[in-house]
Coordinates of C-alpha atoms and ligand atoms in Angstrom, one line a residue:
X1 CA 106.4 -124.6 44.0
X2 CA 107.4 -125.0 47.8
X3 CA 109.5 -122.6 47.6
X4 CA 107.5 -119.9 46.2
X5 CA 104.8 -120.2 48.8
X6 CA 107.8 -119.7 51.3
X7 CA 108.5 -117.1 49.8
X8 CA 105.0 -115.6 49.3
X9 CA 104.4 -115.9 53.2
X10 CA 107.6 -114.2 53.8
X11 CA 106.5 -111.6 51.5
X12 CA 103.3 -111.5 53.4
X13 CA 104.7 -111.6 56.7
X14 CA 107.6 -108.9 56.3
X15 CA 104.5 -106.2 55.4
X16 CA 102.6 -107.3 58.1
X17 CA 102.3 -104.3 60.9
X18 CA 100.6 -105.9 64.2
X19 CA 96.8 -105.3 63.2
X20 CA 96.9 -104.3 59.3
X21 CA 99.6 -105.1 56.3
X22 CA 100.8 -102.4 54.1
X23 CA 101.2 -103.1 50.2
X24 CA 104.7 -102.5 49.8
X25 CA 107.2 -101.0 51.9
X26 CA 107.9 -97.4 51.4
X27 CA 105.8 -97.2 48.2
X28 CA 102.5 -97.9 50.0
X29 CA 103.2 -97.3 54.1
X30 CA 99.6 -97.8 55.0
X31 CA 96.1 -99.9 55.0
X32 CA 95.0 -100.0 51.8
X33 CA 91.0 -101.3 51.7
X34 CA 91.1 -103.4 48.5
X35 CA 94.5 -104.6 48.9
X36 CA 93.5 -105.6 52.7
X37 CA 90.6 -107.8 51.4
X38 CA 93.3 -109.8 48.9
X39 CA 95.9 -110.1 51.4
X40 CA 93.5 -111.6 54.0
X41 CA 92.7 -114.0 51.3
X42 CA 96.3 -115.4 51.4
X43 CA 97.1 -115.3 54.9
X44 CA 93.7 -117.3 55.3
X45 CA 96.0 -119.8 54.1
X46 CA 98.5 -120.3 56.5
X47 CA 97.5 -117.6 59.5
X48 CA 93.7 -116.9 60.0
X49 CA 94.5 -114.8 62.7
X50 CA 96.3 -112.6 60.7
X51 CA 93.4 -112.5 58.0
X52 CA 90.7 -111.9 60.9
X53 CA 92.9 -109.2 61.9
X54 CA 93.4 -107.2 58.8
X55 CA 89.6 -107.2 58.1
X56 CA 88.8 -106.2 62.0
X57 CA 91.2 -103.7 61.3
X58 CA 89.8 -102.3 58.0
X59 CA 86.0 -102.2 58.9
X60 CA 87.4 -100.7 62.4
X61 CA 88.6 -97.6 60.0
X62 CA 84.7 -97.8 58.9
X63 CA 82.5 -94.1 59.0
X64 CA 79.3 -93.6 60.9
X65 CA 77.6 -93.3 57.4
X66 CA 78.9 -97.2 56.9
X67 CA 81.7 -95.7 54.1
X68 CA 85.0 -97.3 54.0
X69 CA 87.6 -95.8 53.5
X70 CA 90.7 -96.3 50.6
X71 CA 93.6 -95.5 53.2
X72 CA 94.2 -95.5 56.8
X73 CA 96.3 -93.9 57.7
X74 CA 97.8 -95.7 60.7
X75 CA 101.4 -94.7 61.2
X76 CA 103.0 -91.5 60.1
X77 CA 105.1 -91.7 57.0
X78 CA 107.2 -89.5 55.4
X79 CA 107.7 -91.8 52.3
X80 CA 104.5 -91.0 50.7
X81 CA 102.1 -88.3 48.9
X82 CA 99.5 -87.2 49.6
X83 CA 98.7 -88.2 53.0
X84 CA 96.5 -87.5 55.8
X85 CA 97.2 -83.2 55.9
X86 CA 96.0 -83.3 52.3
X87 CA 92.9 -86.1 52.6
X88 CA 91.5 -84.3 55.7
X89 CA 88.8 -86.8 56.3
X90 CA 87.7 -85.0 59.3
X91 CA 86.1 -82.8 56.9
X92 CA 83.2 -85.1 57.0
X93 CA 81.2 -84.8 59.5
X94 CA 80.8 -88.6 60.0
X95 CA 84.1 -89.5 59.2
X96 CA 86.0 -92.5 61.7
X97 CA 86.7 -90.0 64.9
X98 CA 89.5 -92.9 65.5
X99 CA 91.4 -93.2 62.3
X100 CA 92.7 -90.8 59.6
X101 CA 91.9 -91.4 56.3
X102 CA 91.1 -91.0 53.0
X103 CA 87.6 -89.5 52.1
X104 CA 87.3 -91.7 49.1
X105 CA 86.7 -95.6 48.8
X106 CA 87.9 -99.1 46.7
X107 CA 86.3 -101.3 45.2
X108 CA 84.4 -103.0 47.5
X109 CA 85.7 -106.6 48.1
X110 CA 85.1 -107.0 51.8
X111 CA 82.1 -109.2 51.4
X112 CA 83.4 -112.0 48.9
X113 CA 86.6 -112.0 50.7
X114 CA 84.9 -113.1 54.0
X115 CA 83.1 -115.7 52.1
X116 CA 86.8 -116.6 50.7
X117 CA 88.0 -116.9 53.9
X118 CA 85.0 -119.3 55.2
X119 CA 85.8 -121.2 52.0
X120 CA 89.4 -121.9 52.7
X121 CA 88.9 -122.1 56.4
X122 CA 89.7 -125.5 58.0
X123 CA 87.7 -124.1 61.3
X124 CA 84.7 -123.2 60.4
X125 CA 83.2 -122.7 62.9
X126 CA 85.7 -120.3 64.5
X127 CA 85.3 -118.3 61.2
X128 CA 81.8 -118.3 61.2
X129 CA 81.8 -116.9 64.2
X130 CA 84.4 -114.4 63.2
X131 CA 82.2 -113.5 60.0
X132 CA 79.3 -112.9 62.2
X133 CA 81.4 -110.3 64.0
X134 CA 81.8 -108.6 61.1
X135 CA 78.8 -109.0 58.1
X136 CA 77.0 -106.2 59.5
X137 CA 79.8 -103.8 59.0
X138 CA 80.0 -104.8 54.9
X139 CA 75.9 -104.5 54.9
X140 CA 75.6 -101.1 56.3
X141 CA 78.4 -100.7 53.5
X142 CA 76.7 -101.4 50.7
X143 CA 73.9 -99.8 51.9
X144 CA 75.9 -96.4 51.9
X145 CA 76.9 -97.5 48.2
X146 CA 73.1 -97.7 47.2
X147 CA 71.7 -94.7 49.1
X148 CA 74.8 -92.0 48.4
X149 CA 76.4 -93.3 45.2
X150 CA 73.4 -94.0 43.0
X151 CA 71.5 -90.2 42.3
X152 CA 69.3 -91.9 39.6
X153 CA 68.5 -95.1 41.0
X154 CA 70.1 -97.2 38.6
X155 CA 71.3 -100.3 40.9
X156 CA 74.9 -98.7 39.4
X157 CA 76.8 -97.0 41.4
X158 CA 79.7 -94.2 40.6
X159 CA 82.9 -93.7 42.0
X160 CA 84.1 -89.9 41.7
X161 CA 87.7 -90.5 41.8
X162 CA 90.5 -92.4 39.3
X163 CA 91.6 -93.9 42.5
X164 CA 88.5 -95.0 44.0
X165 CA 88.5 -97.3 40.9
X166 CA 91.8 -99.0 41.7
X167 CA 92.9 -98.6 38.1
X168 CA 94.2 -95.1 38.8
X169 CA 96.0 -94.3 35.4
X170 CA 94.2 -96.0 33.3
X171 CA 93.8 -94.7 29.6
X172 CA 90.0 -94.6 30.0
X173 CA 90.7 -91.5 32.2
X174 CA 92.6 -89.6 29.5
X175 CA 89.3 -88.1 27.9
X176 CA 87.7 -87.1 31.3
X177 CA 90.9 -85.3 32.4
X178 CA 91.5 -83.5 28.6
X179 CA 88.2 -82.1 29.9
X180 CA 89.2 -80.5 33.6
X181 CA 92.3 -77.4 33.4
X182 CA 92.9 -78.2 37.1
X183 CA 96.3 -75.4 38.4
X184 CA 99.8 -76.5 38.5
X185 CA 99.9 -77.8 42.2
X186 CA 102.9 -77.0 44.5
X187 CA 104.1 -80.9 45.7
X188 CA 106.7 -83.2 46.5
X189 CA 106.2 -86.6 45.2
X190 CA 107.6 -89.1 47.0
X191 CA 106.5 -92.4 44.6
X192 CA 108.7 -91.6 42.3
X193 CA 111.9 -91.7 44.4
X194 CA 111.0 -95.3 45.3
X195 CA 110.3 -96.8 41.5
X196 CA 111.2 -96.0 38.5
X197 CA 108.9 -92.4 36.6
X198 CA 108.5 -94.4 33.7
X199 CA 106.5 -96.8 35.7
X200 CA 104.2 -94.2 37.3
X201 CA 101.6 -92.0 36.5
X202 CA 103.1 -88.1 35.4
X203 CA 103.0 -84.9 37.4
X204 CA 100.0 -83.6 35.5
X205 CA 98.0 -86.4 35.7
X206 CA 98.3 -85.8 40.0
X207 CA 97.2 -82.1 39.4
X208 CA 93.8 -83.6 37.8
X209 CA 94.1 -85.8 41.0
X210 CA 94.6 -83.4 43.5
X211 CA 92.0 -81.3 41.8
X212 CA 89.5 -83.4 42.3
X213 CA 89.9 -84.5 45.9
X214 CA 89.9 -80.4 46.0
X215 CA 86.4 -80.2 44.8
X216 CA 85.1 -82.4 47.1
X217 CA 87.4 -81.2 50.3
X218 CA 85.6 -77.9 49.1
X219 CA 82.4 -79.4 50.0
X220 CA 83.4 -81.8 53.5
X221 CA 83.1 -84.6 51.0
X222 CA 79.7 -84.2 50.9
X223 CA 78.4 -87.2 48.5
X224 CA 75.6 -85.0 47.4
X225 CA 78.0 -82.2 46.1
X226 CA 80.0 -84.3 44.6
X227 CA 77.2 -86.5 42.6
X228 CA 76.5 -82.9 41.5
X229 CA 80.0 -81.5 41.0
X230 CA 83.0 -83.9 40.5
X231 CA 84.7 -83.2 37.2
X232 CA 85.1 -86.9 37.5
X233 CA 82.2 -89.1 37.6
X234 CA 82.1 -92.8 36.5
X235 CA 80.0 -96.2 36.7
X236 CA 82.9 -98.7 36.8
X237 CA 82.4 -102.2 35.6
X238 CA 85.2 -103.7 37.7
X239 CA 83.8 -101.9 40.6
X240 CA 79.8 -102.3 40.3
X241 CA 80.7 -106.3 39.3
X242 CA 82.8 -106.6 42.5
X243 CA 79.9 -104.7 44.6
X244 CA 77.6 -107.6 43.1
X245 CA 80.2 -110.6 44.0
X246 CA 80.1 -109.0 47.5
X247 CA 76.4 -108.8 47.4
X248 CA 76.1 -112.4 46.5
X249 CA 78.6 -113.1 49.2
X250 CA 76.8 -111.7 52.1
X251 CA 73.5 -113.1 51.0
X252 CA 75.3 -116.7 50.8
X253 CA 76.4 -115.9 54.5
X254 CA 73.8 -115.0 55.6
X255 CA 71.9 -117.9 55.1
X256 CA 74.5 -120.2 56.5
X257 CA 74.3 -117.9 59.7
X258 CA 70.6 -117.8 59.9
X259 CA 67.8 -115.2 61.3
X260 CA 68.3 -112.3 58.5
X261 CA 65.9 -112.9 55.7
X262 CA 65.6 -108.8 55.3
X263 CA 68.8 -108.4 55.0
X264 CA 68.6 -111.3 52.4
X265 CA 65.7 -110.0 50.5
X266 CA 67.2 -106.3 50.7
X267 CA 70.5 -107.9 49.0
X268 CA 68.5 -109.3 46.4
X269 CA 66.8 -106.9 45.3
X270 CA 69.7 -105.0 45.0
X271 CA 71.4 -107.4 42.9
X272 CA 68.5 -107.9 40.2
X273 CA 68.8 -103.7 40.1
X274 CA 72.5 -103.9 39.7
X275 CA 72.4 -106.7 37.2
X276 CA 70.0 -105.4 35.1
X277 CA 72.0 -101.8 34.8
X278 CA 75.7 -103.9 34.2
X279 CA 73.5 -105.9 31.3
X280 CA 72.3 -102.9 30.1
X281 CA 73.6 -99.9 30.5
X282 CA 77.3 -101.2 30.9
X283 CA 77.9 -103.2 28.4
X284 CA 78.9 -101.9 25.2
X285 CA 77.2 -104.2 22.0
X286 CA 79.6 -103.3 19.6
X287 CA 82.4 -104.0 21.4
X288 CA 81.0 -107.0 23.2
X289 CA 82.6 -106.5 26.4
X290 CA 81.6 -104.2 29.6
X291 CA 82.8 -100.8 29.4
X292 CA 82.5 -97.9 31.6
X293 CA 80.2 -95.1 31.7
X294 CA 81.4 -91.4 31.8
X295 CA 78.1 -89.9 34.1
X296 CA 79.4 -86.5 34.1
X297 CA 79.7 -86.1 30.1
X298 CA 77.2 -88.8 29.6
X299 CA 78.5 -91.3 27.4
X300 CA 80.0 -95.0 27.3
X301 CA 84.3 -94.8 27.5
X302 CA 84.5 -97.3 24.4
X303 CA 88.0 -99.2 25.4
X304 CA 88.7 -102.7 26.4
X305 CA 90.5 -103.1 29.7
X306 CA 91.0 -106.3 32.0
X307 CA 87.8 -104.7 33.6
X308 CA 86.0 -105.1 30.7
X309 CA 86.1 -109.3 31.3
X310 CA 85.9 -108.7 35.2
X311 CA 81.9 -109.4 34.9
X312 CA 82.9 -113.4 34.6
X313 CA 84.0 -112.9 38.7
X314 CA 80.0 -113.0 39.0
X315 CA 77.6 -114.9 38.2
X316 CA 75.6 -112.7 35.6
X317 CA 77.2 -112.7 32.0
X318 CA 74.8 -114.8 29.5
X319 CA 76.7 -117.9 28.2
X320 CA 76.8 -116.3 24.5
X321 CA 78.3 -113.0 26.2
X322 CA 80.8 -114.8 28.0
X323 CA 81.8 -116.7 25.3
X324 CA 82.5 -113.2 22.7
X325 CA 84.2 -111.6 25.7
X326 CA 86.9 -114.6 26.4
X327 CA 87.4 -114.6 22.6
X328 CA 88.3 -111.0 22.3
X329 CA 90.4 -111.3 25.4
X330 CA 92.5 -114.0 23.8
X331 CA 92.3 -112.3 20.3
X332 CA 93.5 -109.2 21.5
X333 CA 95.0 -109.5 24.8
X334 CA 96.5 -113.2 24.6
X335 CA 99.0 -114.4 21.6
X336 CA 101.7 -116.8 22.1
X337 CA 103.9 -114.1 22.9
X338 CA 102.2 -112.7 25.6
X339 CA 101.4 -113.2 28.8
X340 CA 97.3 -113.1 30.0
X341 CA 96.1 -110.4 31.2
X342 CA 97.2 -107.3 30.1
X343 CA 95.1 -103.9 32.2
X344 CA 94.6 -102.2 28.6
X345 CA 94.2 -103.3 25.6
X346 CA 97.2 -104.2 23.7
X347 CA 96.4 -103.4 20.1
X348 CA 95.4 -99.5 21.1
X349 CA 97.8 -96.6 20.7
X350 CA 97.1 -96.1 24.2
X351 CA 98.8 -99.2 25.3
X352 CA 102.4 -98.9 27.9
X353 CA 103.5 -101.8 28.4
X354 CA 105.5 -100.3 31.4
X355 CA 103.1 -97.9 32.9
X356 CA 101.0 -98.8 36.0
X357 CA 97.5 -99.5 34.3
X358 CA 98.3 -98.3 31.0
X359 CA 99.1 -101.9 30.4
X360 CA 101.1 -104.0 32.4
X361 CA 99.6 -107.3 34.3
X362 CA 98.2 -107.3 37.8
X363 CA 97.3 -110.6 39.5
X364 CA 94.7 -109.4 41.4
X365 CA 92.6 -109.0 37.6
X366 CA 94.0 -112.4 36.9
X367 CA 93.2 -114.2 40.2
X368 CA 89.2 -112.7 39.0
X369 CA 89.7 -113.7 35.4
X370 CA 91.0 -117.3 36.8
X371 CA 87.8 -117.7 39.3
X372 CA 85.4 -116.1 36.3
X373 CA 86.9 -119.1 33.6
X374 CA 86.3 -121.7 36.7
X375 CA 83.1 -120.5 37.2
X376 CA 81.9 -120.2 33.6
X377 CA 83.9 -123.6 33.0
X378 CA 86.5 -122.6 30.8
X379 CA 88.9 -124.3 32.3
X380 CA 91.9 -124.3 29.6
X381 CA 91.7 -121.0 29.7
X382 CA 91.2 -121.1 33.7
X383 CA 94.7 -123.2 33.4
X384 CA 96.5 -120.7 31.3
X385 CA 95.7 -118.0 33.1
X386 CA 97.0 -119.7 36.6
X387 CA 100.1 -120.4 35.0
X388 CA 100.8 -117.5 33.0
X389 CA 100.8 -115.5 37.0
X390 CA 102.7 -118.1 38.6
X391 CA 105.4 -118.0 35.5
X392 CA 105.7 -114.5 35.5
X393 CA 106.1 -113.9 39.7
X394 CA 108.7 -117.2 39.4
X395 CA 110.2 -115.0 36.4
X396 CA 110.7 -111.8 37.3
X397 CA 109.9 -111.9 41.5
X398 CA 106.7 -110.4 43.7
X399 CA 106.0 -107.2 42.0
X400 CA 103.6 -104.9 41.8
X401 CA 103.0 -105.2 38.1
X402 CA 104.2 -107.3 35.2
X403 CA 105.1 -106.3 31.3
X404 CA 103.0 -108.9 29.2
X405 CA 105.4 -109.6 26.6
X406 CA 107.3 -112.8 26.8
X407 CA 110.6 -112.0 25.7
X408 CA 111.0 -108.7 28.3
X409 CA 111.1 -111.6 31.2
X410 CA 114.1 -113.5 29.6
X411 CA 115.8 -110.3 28.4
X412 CA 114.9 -107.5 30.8
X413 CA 113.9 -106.7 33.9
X414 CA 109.9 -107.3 33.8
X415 CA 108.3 -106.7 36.9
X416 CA 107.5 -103.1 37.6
X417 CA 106.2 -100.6 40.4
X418 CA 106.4 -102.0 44.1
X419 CA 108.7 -104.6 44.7
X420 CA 107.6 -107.4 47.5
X421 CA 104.4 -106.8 46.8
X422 CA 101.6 -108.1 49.3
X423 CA 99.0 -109.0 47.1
X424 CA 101.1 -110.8 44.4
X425 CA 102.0 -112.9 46.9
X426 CA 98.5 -113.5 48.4
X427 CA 97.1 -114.1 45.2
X428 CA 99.5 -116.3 44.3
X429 CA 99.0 -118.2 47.6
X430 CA 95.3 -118.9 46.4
X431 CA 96.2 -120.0 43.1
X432 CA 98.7 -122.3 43.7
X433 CA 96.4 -124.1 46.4
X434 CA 93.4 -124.4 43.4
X435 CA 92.6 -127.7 42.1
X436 CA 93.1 -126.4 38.2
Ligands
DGY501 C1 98.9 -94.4 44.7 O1 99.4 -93.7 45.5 O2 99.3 -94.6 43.5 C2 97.8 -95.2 45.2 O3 97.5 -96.3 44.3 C3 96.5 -94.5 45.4 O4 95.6 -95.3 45.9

């Protein structure tokens, strides 16, 4: 085990860029926001400075309107599409006047990963004082969140973009594309002479990709025009439950630091609004697990994915719920012969074992599932799931993405995408330091 944490911070430390850490090497040159929030988690482990930094760093990128952004783009790079000549953030006209960026978000994990880095702190004071920096920033952002991404009022909010969700090629998106006949777009892509095609998404799933950042370049990223336009417009569970973590994060902070009981009570009443629409509205009764909502064609996408069980990360799935969704996740997605947790579900003729999130394992989704089973106190499972990650990263190395059946890590090569991945390694960093 000592010598995969070694590893792990040299991982960690070789995609560290004197402010900010970029994912992978050529595959991912820049900041990525939700990867930033995972990789501060690990180097709060070993080097808060370095977590500190990569959050200043982040919020730094932050707009006027309190939006954060999915990529800065900090250093030119000619190893990836599309970047800031495509994204044109300066369309908006309260995008960062400092950074280049994207003009589309991440999930927002800012806010639990400050309280994660309080938690592992050994100096908390210093990090307190750090945190209080900083909280503000995350408050004005979900405040964006609640005033420009929820039309109807819902406490849900929607995410306009396949890669705002993190999932990006996901086989929940297949439907919502068959719908859009976006042109045959002119590009170089520069992802696929780093890994393997087979591993990434194809060429016409980026014209539906392009064509949607299109639409809302069209219209300076206007959120208004695009609640009212996007092709593509979804209430994510893995993204509302992470909002509501955060949520729950800052409110926790806030109390330690004192003096903001609006804040507080604002937070909470946005949680009790959120909650009520994830219990509602995103969870799917026949299926039993959280699914995601398809706002533009108005119906429920009725598919399990790991986001499906990402609702156990917070604190607000009923015991019985909980219980139904951990028994269809080892049902479907956990025999002996596979490893926990695959990103779709395995017994659907959608399911690629090798393909991004068409299948394979991430360990961010299992470092969520991991804290969910702690927190609902299903600890065997908790256990399994810890050592299913750490097996297949001693297996098969820090990659971006994992195949889920057994036998491809004796026989096969078996970890996929990005290779020295950062937040495989910072992940695993955290679980290796829990008690379970
Ligand atoms: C990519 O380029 O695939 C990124 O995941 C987009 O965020």
């Amino acid at each position: 085990m000592k010598n995969l944490v070694k590893q792990a911070q040299q991982v960690l430390n070789k995609n560290w860029k004197d402010g900010f850490s970029v994912p992978s090497a050529k595959l991912y040159p820049f900041q990525w926001l939700w990867d930033s929030g995972f990789i501060a988690i690990g180097f709060a482990h070993y080097d808060m400075d370095k977590a500190e930094k990569e959050i200043a760093t982040l919020l730094d990128a932050q707009w006027d309107n309190g939006f954060i952004p999915h990529i800065v783009f900090h250093t030119p790079s000619d190893t990836y599409f599309p970047g800031p000549e495509f994204h044109q953030s300066e369309l908006h006209p309260l995008s960062s006047k400092k950074y280049k960026s994207t003009g589309m978000t991440q999930p927002p994990v800012t806010g639990f990963v400050l309280e994660e880095m309080y938690r592992i702190s050994q100096d908390k004071n210093s990090t307190l004082a750090f945190i209080k920096s900083q909280i503000d920033k995350v408050f004005l952002n979900h405040e964006y969140f609640y005033k420009h991404r929820d039309p109807n009022n819902e406490g849900l909010v929607y995410i306009y973009h396949n890669w705002e969700s993190g999932t990006d090629n996901s086989p929940i998106w297949d439907d919502i594309f068959a719908t859009m006949n976006p042109p045959h777009y002119e590009f170089t892509r520069r992802d696929t002479t780093h890994v393997d095609a087979a591993e990434r998404p194809t060429n016409r799933e980026y014209d539906h990709y392009l064509h949607i950042i299109n639409i809302a370049k069209e219209h300076n990223y206007s959120d208004e025009k695009i609640a009212e336009l996007s092709p593509f417009l979804i209430q994510d569970p893995l993204f509302n439950t992470m909002l509501i973590k955060s949520n729950e994060a800052l409110i926790n902070l806030y109390e330690i630091l004192g003096d903001n009981q609006d804040k507080i009570a604002q937070l909470k009443l946005w949680n009790q609004k959120a909650i009520g629409g994830m219990n509602t509205k995103l969870y799917h009764d026949e299926l039993q697990v959280y699914t995601h909502f398809d706002v533009r064609n108005n119906r429920p996408i009725p598919f399990i994915t790991s986001s499906s069980f990402a609702p156990i990360f917070a604190n607000f799935v009923s015991q019985q719920r909980v219980e139904n969704m951990l028994n269809i996740m080892l049902d479907k997605f956990g025999g002996e012969d596979k490893y926990l947790c695959a990103s779709f579900d395995p017994t659907n003729e959608r399911f690629d074992p090798k393909k991004y999130w068409r299948g394979p394992v991430w360990v961010n989704l299992n470092w969520m599932l991991y804290r969910g089973c702690r927190a609902y106190d299903y600890n065997t499972l908790a256990e399994r799931i810890k050592k299913d990650t750490i097996e297949i990263v001693e297996k098969s190395g820090f990659y971006e993405y994992f195949d889920a059946r057994k036998e491809i890590h004796i026989s096969d090569k078996a970890g996929y995408g990005g290779g020295d991945f950062s937040w495989t390694a910072a992940l695993l960093l955290d679980l290796i330091e829990s008690d379970l």
